[in-house]
PDB file of C-alpha atoms and ligand atoms in Angstrom:
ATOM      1  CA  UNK A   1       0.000   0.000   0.000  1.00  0.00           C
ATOM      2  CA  UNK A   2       0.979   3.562  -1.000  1.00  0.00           C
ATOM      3  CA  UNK A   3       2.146   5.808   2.192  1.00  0.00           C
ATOM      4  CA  UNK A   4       1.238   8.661   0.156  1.00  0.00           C
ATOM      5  CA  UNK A   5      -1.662  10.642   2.236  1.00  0.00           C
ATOM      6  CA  UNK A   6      -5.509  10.506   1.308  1.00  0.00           C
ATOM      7  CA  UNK A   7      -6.638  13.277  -1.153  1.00  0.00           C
ATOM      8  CA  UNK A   8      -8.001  16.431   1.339  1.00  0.00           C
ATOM      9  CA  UNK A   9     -12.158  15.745   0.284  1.00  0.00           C
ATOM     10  CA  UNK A  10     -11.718  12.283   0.938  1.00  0.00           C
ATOM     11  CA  UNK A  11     -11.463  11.312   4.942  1.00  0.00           C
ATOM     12  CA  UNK A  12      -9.404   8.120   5.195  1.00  0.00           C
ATOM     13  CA  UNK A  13     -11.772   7.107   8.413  1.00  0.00           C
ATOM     14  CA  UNK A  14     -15.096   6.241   6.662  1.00  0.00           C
ATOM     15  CA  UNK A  15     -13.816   6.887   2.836  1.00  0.00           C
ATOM     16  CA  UNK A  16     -16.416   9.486   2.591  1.00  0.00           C
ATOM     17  CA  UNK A  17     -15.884  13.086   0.420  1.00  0.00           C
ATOM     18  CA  UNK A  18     -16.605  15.796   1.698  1.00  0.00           C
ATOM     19  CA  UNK A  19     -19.412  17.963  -0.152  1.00  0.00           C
ATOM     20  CA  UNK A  20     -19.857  14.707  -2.893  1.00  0.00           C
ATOM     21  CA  UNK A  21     -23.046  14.829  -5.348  1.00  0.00           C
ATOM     22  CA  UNK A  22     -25.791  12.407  -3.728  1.00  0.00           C
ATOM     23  CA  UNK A  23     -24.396  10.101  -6.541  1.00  0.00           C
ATOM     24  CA  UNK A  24     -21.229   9.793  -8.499  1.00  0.00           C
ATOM     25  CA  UNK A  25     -19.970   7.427 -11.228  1.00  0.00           C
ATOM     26  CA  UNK A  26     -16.694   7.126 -12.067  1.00  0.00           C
ATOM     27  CA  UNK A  27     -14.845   5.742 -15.307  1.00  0.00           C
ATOM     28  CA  UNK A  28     -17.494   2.750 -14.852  1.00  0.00           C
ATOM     29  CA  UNK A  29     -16.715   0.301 -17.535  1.00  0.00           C
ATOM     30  CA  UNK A  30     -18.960  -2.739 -18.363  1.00  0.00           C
ATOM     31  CA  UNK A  31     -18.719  -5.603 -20.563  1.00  0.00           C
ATOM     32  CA  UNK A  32     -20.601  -8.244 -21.730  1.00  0.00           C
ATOM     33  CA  UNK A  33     -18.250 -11.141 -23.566  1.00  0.00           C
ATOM     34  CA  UNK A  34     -16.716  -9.069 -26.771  1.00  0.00           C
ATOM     35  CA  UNK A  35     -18.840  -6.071 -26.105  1.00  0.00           C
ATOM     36  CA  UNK A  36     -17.879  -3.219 -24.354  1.00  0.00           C
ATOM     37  CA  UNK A  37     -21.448  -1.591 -23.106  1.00  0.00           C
ATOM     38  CA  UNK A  38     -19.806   1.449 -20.606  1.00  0.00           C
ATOM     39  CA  UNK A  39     -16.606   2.404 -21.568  1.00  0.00           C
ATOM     40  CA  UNK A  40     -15.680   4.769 -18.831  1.00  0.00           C
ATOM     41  CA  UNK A  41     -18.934   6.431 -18.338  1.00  0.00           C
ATOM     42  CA  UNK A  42     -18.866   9.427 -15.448  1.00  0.00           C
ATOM     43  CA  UNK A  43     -22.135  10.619 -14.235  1.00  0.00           C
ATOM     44  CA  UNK A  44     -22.785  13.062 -11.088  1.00  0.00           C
ATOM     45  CA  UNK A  45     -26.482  13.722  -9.635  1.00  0.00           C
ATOM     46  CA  UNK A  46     -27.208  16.589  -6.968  1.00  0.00           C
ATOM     47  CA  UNK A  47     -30.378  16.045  -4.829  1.00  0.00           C
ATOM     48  CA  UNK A  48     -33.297  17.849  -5.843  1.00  0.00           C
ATOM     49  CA  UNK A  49     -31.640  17.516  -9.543  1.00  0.00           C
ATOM     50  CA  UNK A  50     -32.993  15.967 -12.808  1.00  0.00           C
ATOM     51  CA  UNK A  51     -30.464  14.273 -15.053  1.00  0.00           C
ATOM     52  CA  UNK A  52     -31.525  12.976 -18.662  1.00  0.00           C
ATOM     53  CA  UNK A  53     -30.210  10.067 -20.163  1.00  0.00           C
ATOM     54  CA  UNK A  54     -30.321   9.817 -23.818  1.00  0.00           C
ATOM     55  CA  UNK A  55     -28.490   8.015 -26.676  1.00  0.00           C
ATOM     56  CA  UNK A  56     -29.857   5.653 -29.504  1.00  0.00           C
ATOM     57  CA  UNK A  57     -30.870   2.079 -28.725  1.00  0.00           C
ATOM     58  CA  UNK A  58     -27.792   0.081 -27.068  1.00  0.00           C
ATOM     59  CA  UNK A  59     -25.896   3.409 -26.284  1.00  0.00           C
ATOM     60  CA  UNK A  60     -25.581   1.635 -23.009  1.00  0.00           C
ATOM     61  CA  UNK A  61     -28.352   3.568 -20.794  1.00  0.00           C
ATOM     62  CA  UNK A  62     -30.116   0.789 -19.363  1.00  0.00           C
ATOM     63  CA  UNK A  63     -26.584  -0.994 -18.341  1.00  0.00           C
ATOM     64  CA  UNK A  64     -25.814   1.900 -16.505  1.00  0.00           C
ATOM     65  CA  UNK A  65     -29.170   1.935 -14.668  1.00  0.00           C
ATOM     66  CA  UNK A  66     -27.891  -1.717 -13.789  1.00  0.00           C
ATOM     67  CA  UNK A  67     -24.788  -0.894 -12.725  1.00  0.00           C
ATOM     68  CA  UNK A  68     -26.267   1.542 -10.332  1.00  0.00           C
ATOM     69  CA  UNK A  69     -28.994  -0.015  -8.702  1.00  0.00           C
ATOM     70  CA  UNK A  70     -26.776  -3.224  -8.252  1.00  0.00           C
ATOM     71  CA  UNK A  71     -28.585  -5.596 -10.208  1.00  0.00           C
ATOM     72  CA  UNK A  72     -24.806  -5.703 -12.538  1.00  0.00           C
ATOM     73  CA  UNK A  73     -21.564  -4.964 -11.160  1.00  0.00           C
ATOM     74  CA  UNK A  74     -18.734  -2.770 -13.329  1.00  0.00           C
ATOM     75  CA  UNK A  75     -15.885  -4.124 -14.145  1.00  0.00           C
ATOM     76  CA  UNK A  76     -13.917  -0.538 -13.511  1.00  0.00           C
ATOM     77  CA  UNK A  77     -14.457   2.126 -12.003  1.00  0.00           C
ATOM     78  CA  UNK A  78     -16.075   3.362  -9.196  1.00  0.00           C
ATOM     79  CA  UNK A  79     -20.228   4.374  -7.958  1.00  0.00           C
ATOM     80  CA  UNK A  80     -20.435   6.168  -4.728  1.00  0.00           C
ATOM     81  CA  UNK A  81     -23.640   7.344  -3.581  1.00  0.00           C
ATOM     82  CA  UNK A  82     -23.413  10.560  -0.824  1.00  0.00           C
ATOM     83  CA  UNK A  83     -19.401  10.178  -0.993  1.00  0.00           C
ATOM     84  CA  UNK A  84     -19.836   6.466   0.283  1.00  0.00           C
ATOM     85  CA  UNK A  85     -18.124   3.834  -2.146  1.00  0.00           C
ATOM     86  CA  UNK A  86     -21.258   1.257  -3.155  1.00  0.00           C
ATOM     87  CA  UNK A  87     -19.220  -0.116  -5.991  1.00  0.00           C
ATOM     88  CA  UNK A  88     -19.790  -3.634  -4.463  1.00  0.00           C
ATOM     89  CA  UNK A  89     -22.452  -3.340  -2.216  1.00  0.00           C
ATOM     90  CA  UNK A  90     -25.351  -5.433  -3.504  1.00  0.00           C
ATOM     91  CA  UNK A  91     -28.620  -4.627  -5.139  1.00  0.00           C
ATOM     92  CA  UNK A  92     -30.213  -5.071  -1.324  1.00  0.00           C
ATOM     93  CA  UNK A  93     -28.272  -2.761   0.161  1.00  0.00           C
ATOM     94  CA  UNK A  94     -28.397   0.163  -2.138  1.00  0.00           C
ATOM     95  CA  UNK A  95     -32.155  -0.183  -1.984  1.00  0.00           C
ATOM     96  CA  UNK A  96     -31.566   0.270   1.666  1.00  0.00           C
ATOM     97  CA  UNK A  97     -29.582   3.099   1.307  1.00  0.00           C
ATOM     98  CA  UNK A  98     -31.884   4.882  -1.386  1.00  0.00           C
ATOM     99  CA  UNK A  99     -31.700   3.931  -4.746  1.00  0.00           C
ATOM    100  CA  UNK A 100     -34.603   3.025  -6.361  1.00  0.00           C
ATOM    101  CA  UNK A 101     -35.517   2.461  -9.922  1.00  0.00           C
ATOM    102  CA  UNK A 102     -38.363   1.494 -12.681  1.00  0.00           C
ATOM    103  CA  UNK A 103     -37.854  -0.722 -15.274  1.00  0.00           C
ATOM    104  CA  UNK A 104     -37.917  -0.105 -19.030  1.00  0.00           C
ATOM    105  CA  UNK A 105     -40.114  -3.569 -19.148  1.00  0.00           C
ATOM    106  CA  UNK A 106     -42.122  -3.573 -16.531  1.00  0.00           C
ATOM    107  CA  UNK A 107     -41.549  -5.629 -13.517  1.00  0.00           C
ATOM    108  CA  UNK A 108     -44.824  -5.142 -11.578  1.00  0.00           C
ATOM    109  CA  UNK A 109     -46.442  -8.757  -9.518  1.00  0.00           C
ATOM    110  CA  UNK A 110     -49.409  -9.065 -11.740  1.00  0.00           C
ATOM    111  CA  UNK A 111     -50.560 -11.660  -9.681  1.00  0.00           C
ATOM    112  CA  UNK A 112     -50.690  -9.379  -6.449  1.00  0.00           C
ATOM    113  CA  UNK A 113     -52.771  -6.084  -6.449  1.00  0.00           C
ATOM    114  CA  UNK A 114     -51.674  -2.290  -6.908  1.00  0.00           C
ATOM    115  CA  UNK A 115     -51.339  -1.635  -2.580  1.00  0.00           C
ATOM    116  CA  UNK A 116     -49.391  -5.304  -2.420  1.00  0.00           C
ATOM    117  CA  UNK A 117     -47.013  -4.396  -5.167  1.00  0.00           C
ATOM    118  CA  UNK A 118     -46.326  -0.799  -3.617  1.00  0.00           C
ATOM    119  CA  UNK A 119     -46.075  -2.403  -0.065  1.00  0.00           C
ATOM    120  CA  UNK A 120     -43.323  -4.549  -1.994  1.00  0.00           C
ATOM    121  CA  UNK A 121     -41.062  -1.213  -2.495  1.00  0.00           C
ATOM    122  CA  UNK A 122     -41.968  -0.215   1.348  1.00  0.00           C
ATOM    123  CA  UNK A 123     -40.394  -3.536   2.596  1.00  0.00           C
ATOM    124  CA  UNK A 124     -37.031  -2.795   0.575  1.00  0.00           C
ATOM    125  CA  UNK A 125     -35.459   0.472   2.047  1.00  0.00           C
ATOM    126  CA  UNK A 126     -34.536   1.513   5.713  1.00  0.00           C
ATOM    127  CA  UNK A 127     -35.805   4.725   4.692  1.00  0.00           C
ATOM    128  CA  UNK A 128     -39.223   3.828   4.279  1.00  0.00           C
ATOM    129  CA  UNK A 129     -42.370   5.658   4.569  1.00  0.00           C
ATOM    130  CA  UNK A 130     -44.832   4.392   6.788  1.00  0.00           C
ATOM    131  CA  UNK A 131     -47.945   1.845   5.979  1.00  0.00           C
ATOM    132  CA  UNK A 132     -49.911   5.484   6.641  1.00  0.00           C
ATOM    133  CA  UNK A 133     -48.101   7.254   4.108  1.00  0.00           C
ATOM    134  CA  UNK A 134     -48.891   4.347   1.415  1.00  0.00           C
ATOM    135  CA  UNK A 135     -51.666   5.160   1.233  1.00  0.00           C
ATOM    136  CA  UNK A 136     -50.981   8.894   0.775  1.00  0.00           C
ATOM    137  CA  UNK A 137     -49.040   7.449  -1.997  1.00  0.00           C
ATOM    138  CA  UNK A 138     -51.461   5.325  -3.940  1.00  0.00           C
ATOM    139  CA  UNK A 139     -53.854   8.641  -3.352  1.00  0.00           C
ATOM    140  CA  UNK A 140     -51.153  10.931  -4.813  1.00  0.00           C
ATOM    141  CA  UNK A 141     -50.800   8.645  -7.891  1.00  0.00           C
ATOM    142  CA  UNK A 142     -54.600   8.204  -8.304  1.00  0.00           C
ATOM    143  CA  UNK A 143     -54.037   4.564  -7.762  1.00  0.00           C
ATOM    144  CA  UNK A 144     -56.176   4.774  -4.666  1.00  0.00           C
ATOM    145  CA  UNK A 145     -59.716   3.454  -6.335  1.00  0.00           C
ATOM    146  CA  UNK A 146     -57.776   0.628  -8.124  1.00  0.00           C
ATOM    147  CA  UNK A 147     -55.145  -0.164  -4.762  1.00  0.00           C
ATOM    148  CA  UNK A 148     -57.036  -3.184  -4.438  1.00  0.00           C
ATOM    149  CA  UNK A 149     -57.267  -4.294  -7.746  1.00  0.00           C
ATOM    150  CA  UNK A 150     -54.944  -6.969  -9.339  1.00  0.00           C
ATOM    151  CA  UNK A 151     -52.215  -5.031 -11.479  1.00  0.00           C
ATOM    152  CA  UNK A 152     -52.027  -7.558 -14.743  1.00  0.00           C
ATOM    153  CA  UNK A 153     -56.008  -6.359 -15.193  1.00  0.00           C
ATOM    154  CA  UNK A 154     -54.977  -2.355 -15.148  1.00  0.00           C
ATOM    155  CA  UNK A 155     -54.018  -0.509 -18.125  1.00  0.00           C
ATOM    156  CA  UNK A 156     -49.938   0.002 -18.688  1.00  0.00           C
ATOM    157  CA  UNK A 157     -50.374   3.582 -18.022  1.00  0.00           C
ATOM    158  CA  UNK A 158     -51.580   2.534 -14.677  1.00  0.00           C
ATOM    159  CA  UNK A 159     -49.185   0.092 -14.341  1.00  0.00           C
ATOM    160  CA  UNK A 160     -46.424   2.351 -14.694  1.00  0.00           C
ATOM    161  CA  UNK A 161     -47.597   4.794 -11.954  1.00  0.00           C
ATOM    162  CA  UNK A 162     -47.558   1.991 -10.194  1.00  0.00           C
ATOM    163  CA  UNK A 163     -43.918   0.823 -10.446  1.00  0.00           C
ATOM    164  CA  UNK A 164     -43.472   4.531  -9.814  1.00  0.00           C
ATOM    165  CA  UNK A 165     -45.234   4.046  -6.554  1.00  0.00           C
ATOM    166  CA  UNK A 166     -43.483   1.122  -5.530  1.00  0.00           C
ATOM    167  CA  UNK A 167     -40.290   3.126  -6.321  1.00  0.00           C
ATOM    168  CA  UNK A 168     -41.484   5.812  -4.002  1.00  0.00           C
ATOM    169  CA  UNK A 169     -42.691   4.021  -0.808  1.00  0.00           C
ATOM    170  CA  UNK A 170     -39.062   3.169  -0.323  1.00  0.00           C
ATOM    171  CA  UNK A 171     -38.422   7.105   0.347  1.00  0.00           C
ATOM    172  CA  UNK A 172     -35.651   6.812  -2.083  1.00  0.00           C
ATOM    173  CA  UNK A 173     -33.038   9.653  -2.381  1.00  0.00           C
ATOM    174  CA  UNK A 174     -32.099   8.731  -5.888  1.00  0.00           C
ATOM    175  CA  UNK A 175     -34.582   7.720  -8.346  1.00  0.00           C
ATOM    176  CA  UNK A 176     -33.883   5.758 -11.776  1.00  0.00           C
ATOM    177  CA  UNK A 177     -36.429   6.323 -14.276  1.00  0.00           C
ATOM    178  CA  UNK A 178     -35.735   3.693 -17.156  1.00  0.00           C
ATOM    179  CA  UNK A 179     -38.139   4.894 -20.166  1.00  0.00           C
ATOM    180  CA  UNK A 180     -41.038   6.234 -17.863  1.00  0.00           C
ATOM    181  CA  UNK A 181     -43.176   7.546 -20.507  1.00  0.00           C
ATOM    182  CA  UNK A 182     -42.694   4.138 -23.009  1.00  0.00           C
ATOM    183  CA  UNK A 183     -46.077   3.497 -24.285  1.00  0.00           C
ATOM    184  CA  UNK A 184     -47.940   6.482 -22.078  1.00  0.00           C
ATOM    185  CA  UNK A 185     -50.535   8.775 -24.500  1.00  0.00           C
ATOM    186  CA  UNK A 186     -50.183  12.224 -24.170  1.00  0.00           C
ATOM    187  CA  UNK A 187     -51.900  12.947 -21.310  1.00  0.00           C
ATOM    188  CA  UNK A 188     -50.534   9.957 -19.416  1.00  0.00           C
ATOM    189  CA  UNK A 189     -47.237  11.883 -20.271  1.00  0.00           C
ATOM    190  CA  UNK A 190     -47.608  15.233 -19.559  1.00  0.00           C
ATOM    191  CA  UNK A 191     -49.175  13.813 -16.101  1.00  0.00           C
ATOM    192  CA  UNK A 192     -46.019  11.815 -15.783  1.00  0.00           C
ATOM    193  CA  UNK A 193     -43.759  14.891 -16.627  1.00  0.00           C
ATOM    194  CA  UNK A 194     -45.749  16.862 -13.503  1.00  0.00           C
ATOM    195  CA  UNK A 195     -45.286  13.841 -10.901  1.00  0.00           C
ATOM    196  CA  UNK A 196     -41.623  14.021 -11.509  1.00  0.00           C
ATOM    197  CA  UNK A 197     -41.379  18.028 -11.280  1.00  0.00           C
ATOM    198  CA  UNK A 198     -43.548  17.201  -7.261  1.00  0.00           C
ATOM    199  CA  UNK A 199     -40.561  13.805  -6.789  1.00  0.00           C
ATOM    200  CA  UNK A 200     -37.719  16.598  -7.404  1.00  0.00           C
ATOM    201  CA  UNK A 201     -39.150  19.297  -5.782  1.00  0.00           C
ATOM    202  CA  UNK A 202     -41.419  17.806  -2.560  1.00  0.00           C
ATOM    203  CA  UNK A 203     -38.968  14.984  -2.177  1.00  0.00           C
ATOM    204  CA  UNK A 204     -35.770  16.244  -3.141  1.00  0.00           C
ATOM    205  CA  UNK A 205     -34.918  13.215  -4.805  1.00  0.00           C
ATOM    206  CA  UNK A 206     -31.861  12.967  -7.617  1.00  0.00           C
ATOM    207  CA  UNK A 207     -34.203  11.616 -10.657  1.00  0.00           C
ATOM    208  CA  UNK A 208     -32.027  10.253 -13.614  1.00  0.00           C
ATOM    209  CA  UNK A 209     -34.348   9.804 -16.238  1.00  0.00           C
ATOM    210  CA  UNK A 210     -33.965   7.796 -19.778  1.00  0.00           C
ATOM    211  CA  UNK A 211     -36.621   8.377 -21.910  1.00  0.00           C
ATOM    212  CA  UNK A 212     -36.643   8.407 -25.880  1.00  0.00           C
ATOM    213  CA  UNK A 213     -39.552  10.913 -25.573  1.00  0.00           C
ATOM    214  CA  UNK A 214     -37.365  14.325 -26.119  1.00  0.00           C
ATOM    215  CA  UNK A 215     -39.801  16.492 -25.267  1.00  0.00           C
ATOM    216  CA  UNK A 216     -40.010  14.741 -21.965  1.00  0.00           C
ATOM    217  CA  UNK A 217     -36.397  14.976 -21.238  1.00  0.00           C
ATOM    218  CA  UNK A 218     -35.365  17.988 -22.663  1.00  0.00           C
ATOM    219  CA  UNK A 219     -38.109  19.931 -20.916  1.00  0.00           C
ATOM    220  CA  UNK A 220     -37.524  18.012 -17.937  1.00  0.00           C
ATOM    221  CA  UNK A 221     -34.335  18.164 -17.012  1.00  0.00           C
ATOM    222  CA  UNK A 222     -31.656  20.112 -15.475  1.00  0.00           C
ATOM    223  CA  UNK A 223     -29.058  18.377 -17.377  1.00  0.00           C
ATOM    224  CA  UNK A 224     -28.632  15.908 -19.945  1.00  0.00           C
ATOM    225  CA  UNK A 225     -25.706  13.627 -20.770  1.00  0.00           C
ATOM    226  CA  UNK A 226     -25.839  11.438 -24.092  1.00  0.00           C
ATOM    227  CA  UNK A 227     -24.516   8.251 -24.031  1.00  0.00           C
ATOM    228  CA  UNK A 228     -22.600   6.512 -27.700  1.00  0.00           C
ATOM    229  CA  UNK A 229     -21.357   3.360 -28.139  1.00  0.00           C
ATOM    230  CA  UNK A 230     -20.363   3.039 -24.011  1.00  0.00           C
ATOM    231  CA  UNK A 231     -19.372   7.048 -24.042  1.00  0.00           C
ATOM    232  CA  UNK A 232     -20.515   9.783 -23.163  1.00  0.00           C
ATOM    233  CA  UNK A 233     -20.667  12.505 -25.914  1.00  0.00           C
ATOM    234  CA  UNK A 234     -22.543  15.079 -24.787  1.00  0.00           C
ATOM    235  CA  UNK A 235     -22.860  16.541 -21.208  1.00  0.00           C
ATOM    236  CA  UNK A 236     -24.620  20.058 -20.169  1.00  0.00           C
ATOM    237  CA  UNK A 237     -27.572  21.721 -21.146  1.00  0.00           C
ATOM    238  CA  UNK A 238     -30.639  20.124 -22.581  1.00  0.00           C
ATOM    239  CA  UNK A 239     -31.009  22.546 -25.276  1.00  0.00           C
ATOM    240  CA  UNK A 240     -27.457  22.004 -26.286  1.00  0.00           C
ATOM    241  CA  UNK A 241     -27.714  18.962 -27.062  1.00  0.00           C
ATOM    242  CA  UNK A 242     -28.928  18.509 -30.460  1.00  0.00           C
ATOM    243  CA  UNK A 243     -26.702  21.305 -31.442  1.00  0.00           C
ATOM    244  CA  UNK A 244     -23.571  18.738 -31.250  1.00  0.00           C
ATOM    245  CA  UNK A 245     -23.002  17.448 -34.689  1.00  0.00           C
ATOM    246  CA  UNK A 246     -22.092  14.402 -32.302  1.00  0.00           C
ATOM    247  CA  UNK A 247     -25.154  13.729 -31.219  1.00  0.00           C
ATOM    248  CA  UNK A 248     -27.250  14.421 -34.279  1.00  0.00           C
ATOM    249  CA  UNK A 249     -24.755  11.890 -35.931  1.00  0.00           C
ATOM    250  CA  UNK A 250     -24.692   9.306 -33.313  1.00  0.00           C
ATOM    251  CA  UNK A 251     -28.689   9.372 -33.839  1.00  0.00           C
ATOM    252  CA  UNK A 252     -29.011   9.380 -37.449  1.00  0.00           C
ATOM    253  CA  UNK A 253     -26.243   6.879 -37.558  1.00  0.00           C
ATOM    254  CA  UNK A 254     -28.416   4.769 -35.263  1.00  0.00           C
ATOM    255  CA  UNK A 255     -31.386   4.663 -37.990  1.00  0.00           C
TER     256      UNK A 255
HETATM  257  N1  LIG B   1     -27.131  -8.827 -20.125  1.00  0.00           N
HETATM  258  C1  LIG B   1     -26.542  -8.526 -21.285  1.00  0.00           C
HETATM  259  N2  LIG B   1     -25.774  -9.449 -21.927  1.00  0.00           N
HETATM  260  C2  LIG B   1     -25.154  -9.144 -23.092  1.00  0.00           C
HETATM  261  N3  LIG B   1     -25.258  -7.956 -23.717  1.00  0.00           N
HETATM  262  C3  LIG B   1     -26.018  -7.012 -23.130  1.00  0.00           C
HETATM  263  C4  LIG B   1     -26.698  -7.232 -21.886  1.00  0.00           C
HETATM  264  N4  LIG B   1     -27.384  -6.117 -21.548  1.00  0.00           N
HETATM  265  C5  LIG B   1     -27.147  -5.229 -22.518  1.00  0.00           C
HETATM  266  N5  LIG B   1     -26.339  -5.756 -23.465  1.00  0.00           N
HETATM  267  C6  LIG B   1     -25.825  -5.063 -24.657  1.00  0.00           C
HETATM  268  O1  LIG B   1     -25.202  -3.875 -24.209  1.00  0.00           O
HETATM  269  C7  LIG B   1     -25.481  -2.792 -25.086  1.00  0.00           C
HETATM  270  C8  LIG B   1     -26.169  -1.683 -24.329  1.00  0.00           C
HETATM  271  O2  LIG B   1     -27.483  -2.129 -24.021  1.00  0.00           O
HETATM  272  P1  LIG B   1     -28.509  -1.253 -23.163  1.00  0.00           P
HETATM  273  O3  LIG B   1     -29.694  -2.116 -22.921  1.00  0.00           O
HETATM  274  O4  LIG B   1     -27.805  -0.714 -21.987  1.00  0.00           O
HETATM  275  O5  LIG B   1     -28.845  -0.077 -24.178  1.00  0.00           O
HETATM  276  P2  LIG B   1     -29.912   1.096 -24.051  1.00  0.00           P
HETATM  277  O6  LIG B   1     -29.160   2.362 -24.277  1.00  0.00           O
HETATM  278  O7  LIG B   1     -30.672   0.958 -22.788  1.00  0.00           O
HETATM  279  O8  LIG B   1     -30.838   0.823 -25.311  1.00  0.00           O
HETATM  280  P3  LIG B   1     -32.439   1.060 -25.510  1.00  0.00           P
HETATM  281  O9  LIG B   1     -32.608   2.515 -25.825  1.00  0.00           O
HETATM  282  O10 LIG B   1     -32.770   0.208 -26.684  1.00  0.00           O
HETATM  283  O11 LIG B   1     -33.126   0.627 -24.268  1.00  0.00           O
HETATM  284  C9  LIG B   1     -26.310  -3.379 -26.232  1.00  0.00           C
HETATM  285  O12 LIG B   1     -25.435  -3.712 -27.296  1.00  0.00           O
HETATM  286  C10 LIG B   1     -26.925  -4.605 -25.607  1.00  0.00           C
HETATM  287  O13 LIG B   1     -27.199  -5.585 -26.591  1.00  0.00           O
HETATM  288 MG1  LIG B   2     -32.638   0.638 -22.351  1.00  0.00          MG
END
C-alpha cells in the first residue's frame, strides 16, 4: 500500500468526500463477452436535480441503470452514492440506502394487487415511509380506487404509476427512471412529466431519467448527458444537445 496521504475531500476514516453529489460514477466500464457496453462512463447527480439520459438504442443507458442499482456490477471504475463507495455493495443494500428504480419492461407482480405491489417497495429500504403514508401514496398517484385491484387487469399507463409508486414508498433519495413515458398517451405523459417536477421538488430526490420521448427529457431536465457506443458525448444543457453534430450523428447513424 501507498504511504502517500488521502486526497483532502476524501477522509481516510469512513472513505467518505466531503461535499460529494448524492451520486457519483466514475470511469465505470462494463462488458458483456466481446462487447464493451460502458466504456468509462462518469455521471454526477445533486439532490433535488434531474439528469436525462439519452443516446440511440444500445448506447448503453439501461446498463448503466444496472450498474447503479446493483442488479450488474462494473468491471472498472467506481459508484459512490453521498461520498460512500457502493461499488460492491449489492442490489439489497443500495435499496436500503436509497436507490430506487423502474424498469424499461415492466416488472410489476401481476398476480398481487396495486397496494401489495407498492407495499413490496416499502419492505425494501430503511428509509421507508410508513404503511400510513402508502396510502398517501397510492392517493397521490390516483391509484387509490384501483389499490385493491390486481395489477395484470390495469391498463400500462396505470401500471407504470404503479412501479413509480413502488419506487417511491421506499423514500428513495435517488430515483432511476428507465423509459417512464414508453407506451404512455399524451396525457398519461404530460401527467407523468408533472409527478416528476412534485418527486424533485417535494422529495428532493436525484431523478435520472432515460426516456426516448425528447420532449419529456429535454423539458424536464436540469441536465442531460448522451450516451454513444459506451461514451458519453454530450454533457450540459438540454437545449445544447442537439446542437452537437455528435449527437445528431450518433442518432441518425443509429437509424
Ligand atoms: N445482459 C446482457 N448481456 C449481453 N449484452 C447485453 C446485456 N445487456 C445489454 N447488453 C448489450 O449492451 C449494449 C447496451 O445495451 P442497453 O440495454 O444498456 O442499451 P440502451 O441504451 O438501454 O438501449 P435502448 O434505448 O434500446 O433501451 C447493447 O449492445 C446490448 O445488446
Ligand atoms: Mg434501455
Amino acid at each position: 500500500m501507498s504511504s502517500a496521504p488521502a486526497p483532502a475531500s476524501r477522509t481516510r476514516s469512513s472513505g467518505r468526500e466531503a461535499g460529494a453529489p448524492l451520486l457519483r460514477v466514475t470511469g465505470a466500464v462494463k462488458r458483456f463477452s466481446g462487447l464493451t457496453a460502458l466504456d468509462g462512463v462518469d455521471l454526477a447527480l445533486a439532490a433535488g436535480e434531474v439528469l436525462g439520459l439519452i443516446g440511440p438504442n444500445g448506447s448503453g443507458k439501461t446498463t448503466l441503470v444496472n450498474c447503479v442499482s446493483g442488479a450488474l456490477r462494473i468491471d472498472q471504475g467506481e459508484i459512490r452514492l453521498d461520498g460512500r463507495d457502493i461499488t460492491r455493495a449489492s442490489r439489497a443494500s443500495r435499496a436500503k440506502s436509497g436507490v430506487a428504480r423502474t424498469f424499461q419492461n415492466l416488472k410489476l407482480f401481476g398476480e398481487l394487487s396495486v397496494r401489495e405491489n407498492v407495499l413490496v417497495g416499502l419492505n425494501a429500504s430503511s428509509g421507508a415511509t410508513s404503511l400510513k403514508d402508502v396510502e398517501g401514496l397510492l392517493r397521490s398517484l390516483r391509484l387509490e380506487e384501483v389499490a385493491r385491484e390486481v395489477v395484470s387487469n390495469l391498463s400500462y399507463g396505470t401500471q407504470r404509476r404503479v412501479e413509480i409508486a413502488r419506487a417511491l414508498a421506499g423514500n428513495p433519495r435517488v430515483l432511476l427512471l428507465d423509459e417512464p413515458a414508453a407506451g404512455l398517451n399524451d396525457g398519461e405523459t404530460a401527467e407523468l412529466r408533472e409527478l416528476i417536477d412534485e418527486i424533485r421538488s417535494e422529495r428532493g430526490c436525484g431523478v435520472l431519467v432515460i426516456d426516448h420521448d425528447m420532449n419529456l427529457v429535454l423539458g424536464i431536465s436540469d441536465r442531460v448527458q448522451v450516451l454513444d457506443e459506451g461514451t458519453v458525448i454530450y454533457e450540459g444543457e438540454p437545449q445544447g444537445a442537439f446542437k452537437q453534430q455528435r449527437v445528431v450523428t450518433a442518432y441518425l447513424g443509429a437509424e
